[in-house]
XYZ file of C-alpha atoms in Angstrom:
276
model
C -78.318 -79.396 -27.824
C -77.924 -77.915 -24.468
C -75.222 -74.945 -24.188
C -71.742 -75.606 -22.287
C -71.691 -73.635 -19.427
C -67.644 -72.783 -17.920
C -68.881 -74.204 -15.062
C -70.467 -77.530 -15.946
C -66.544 -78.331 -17.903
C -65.193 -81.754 -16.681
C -63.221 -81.916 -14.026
C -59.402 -83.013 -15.580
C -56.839 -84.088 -13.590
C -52.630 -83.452 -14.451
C -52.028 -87.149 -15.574
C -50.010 -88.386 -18.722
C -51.681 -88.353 -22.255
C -54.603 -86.831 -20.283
C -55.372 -84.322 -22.683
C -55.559 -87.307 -25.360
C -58.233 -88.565 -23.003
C -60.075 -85.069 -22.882
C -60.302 -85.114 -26.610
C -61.633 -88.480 -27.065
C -64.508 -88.795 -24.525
C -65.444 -85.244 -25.415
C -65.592 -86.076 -29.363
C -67.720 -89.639 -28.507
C -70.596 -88.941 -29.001
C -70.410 -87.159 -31.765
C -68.113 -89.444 -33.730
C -70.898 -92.611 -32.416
C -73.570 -90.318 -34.058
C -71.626 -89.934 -36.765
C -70.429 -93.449 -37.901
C -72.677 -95.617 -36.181
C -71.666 -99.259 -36.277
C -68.186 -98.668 -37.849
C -67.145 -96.681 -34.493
C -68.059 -99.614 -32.655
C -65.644 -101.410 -35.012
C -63.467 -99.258 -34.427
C -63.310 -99.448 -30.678
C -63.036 -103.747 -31.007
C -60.218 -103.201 -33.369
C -57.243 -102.701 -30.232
C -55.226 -99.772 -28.413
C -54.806 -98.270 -31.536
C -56.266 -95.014 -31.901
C -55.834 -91.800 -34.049
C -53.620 -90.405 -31.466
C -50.937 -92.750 -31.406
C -47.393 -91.597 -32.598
C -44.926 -94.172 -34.473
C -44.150 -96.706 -31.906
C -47.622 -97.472 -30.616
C -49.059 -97.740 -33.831
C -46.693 -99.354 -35.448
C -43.986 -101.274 -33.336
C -47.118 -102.234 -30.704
C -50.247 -102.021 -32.535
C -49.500 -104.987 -34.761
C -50.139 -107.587 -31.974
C -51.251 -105.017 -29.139
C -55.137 -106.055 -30.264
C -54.577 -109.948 -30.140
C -53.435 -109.152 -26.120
C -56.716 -107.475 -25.425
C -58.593 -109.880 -26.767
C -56.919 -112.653 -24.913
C -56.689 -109.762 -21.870
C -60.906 -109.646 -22.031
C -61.277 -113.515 -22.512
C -59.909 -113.893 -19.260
C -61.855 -111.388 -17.761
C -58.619 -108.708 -16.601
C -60.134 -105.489 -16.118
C -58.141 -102.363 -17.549
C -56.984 -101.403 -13.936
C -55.486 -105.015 -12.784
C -53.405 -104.650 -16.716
C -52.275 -100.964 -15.309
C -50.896 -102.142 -12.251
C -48.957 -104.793 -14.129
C -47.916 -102.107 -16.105
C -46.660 -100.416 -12.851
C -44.910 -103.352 -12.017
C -43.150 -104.055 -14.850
C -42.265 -100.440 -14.983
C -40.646 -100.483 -11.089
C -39.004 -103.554 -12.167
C -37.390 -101.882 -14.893
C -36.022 -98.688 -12.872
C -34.110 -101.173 -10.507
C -32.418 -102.504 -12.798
C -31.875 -99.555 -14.340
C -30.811 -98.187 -10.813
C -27.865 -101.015 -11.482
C -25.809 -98.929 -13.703
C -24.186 -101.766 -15.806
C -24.880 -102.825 -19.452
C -26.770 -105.792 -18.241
C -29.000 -104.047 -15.751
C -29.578 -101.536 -18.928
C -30.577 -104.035 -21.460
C -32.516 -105.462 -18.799
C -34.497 -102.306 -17.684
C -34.652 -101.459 -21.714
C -36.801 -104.827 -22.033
C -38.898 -104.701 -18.699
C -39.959 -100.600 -19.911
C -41.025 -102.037 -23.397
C -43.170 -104.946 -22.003
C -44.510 -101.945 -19.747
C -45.059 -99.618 -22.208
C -47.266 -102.376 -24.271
C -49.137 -103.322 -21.297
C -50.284 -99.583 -21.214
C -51.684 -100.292 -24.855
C -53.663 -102.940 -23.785
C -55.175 -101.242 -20.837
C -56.020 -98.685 -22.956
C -57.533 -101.014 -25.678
C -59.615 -102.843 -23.081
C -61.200 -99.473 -21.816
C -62.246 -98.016 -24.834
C -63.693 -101.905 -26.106
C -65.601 -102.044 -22.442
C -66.592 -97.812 -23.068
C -64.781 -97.269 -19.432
C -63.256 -93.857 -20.042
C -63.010 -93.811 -16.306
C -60.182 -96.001 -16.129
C -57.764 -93.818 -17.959
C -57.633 -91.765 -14.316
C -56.173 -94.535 -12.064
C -53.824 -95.701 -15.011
C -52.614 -92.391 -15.845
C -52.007 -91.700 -12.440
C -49.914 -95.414 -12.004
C -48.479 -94.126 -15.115
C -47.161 -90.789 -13.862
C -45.593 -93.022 -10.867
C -44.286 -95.271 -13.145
C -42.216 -92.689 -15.093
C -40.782 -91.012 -12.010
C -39.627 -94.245 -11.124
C -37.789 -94.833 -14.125
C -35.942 -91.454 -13.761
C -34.803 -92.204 -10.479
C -33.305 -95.303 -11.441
C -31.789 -94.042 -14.461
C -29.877 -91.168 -12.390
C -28.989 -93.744 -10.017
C -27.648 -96.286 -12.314
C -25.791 -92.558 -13.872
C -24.119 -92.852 -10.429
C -22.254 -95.671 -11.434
C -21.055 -94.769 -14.878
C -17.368 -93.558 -15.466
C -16.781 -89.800 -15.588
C -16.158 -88.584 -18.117
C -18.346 -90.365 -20.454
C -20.702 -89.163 -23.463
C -23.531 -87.528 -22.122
C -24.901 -84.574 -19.455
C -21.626 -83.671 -16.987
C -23.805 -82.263 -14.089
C -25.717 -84.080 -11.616
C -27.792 -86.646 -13.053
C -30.417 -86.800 -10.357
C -31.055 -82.706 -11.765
C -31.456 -84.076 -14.831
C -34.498 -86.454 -12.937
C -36.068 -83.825 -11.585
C -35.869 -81.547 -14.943
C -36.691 -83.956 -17.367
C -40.067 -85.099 -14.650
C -40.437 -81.126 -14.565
C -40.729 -80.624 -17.428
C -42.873 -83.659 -18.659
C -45.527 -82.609 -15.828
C -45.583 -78.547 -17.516
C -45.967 -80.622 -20.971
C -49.150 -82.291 -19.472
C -50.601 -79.444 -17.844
C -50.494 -77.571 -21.042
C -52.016 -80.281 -23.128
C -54.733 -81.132 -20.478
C -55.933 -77.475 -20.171
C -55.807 -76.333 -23.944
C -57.953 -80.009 -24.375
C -60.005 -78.439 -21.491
C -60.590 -75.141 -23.524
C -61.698 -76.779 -26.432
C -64.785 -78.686 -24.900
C -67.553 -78.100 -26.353
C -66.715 -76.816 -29.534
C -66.616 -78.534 -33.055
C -63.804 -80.562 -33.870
C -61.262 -79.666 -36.208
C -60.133 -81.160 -39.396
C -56.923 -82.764 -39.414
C -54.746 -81.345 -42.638
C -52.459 -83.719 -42.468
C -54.869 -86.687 -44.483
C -51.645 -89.429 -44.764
C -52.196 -91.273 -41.679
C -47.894 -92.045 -41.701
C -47.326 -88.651 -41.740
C -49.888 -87.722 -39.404
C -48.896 -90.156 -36.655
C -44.878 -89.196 -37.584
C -46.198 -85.337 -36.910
C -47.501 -86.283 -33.418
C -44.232 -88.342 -32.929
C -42.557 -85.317 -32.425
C -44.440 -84.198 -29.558
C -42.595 -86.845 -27.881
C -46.344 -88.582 -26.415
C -45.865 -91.830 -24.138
C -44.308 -94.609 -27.198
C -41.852 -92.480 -28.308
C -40.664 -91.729 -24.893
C -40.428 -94.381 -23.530
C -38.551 -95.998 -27.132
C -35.901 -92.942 -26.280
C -35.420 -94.220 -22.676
C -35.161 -97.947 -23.854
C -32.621 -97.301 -27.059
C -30.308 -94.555 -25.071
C -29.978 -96.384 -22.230
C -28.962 -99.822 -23.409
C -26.820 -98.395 -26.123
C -25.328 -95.450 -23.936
C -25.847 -95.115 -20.761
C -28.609 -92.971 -18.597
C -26.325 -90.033 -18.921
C -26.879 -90.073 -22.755
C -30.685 -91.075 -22.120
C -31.034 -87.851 -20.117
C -29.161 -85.609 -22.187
C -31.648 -87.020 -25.743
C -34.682 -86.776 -23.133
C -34.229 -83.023 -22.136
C -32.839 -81.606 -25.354
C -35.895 -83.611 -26.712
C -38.241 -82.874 -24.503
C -37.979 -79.217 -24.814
C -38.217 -79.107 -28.524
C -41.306 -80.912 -28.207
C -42.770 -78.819 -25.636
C -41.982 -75.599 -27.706
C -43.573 -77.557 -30.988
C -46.837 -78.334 -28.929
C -46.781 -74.884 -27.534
C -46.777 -73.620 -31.094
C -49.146 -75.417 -32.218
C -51.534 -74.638 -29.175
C -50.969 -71.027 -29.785
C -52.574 -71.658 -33.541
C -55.483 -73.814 -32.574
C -56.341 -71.419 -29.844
C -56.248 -68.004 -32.576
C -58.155 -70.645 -35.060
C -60.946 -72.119 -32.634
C -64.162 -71.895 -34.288
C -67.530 -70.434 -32.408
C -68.822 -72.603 -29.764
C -71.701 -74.989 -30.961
C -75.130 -72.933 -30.421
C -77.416 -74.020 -27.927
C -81.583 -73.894 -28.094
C -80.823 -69.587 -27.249
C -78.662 -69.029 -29.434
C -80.997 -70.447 -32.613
């Protein structure tokens, strides 16, 4: 095998669950070495994948892999499902922008249906072996989320004071909850960019429950976007904010940590033909 040179790294850009998408086209070929015909399987069985928390796996992936199918019978590619996705999503911050209970429950719905379009995309690029089209979705995805923050501080706009929830300005909350979600990806994508090339790393955690209720608290794309859903229909967008930030940083510092002890951890880099 040839040695990984610094310099010959991919190219990653600062889009959501990028680092997820790091990880997994780095690790194909040698998990296709490795199983063979059951990692083909594996890839026909839906947008389920190992790095799915709770909600994706489990409140999506049930019926999520019936959608691609029906999604590649009819010939959609993974980008014309993303932009759906996108529209869905915009559709869902102006109502959310609408700052009643109705326009809540409404954006709550539109932001699911959104969220399990993204599954499918995803499910019909790894079937088709596109890893490509995680770029333009992530990026539509990234657009799509700012949206939704917007709208939720400007349906906050229309809320009584003195309600549960933040008591500042809600469209600070916006920009520090989108802050702080774009650090969170920029750490993941270059830690995922660190560890290319270099042998892959048991998981410890063997349940897969547990494991996927372990990466739930990292607050990745499902679970976010389940916070945003539940807190706003139930509470209001100054609540949502409030769960999202005080969330949001706990997860960041949990990821942190456990960057900090995979980077002190990382075994050698695979030898190349010099090194032997």
């Amino acid at each position: 095998m040839a040695r990984v040179r610094p310099w010959r790294r991919p190219a990653t850009l600062n889009v959501p669950e990028a680092a997820d998408a790091v990880e997994e086209n780095r690790a194909r070929p040698e998990r296709a070495a490795a199983r063979g015909a059951s990692g083909r399987a594996e890839r026909r069985r839906g947008p389920s994948h190992r790095g799915d928390g709770l909600v994706a796996a489990y409140a999506v992936g049930g019926y999520a892999p019936y959608l691609v199918r029906w999604a590649a019978s009819r010939g959609l590619a993974p980008e014309t499902v993303a932009g759906i996705s996108f529209c869905f999503g915009a559709l869902a911050a102006v109502w959310f922008s609408a700052g009643s209970r109705a326009g809540m429950i409404a954006g709550a719905g539109l932001l699911y249906a959104s969220f399990v379009l993204d599954c499918v995309d995803g499910g019909l690029a790894r079937a088709e072996g596109a890893p490509g089209a995680a770029w333009p979705a992530g990026v539509l995805g990234r657009a799509k989320e700012a949206a939704v923050y917007a709208g939720l501080a400007a349906g906050a706009g229309a809320e009584p004071p003195g309600g549960p929830g933040l008591a500042g300005n809600a469209w600070a909350a916006a920009v520090a909850a989108l802050t702080l979600l774009s650090v969170r990806h920029t750490m993941d994508v270059s830690y995922a960019a660190s560890r290319y090339g270099r042998r892959l790393r048991r998981d410890r955690v063997r349940n897969e429950a547990a494991r996927r209720a372990v990466r739930a608290l990292a607050l990745p794309a499902g679970e976010r976007f389940a916070l945003i859903a539940v807190t706003a229909a139930l509470a209001g967008a100054r609540v949502t904010f409030t769960v999202l930030l005080v969330w949001g940083s706990a997860a960041a510092a949990f990821v942190l940590a456990g960057h900090a002890r995979g980077s002190f951890a990382h075994a050698a880099p695979l030898p190349g033909p010099a090194d032997r």
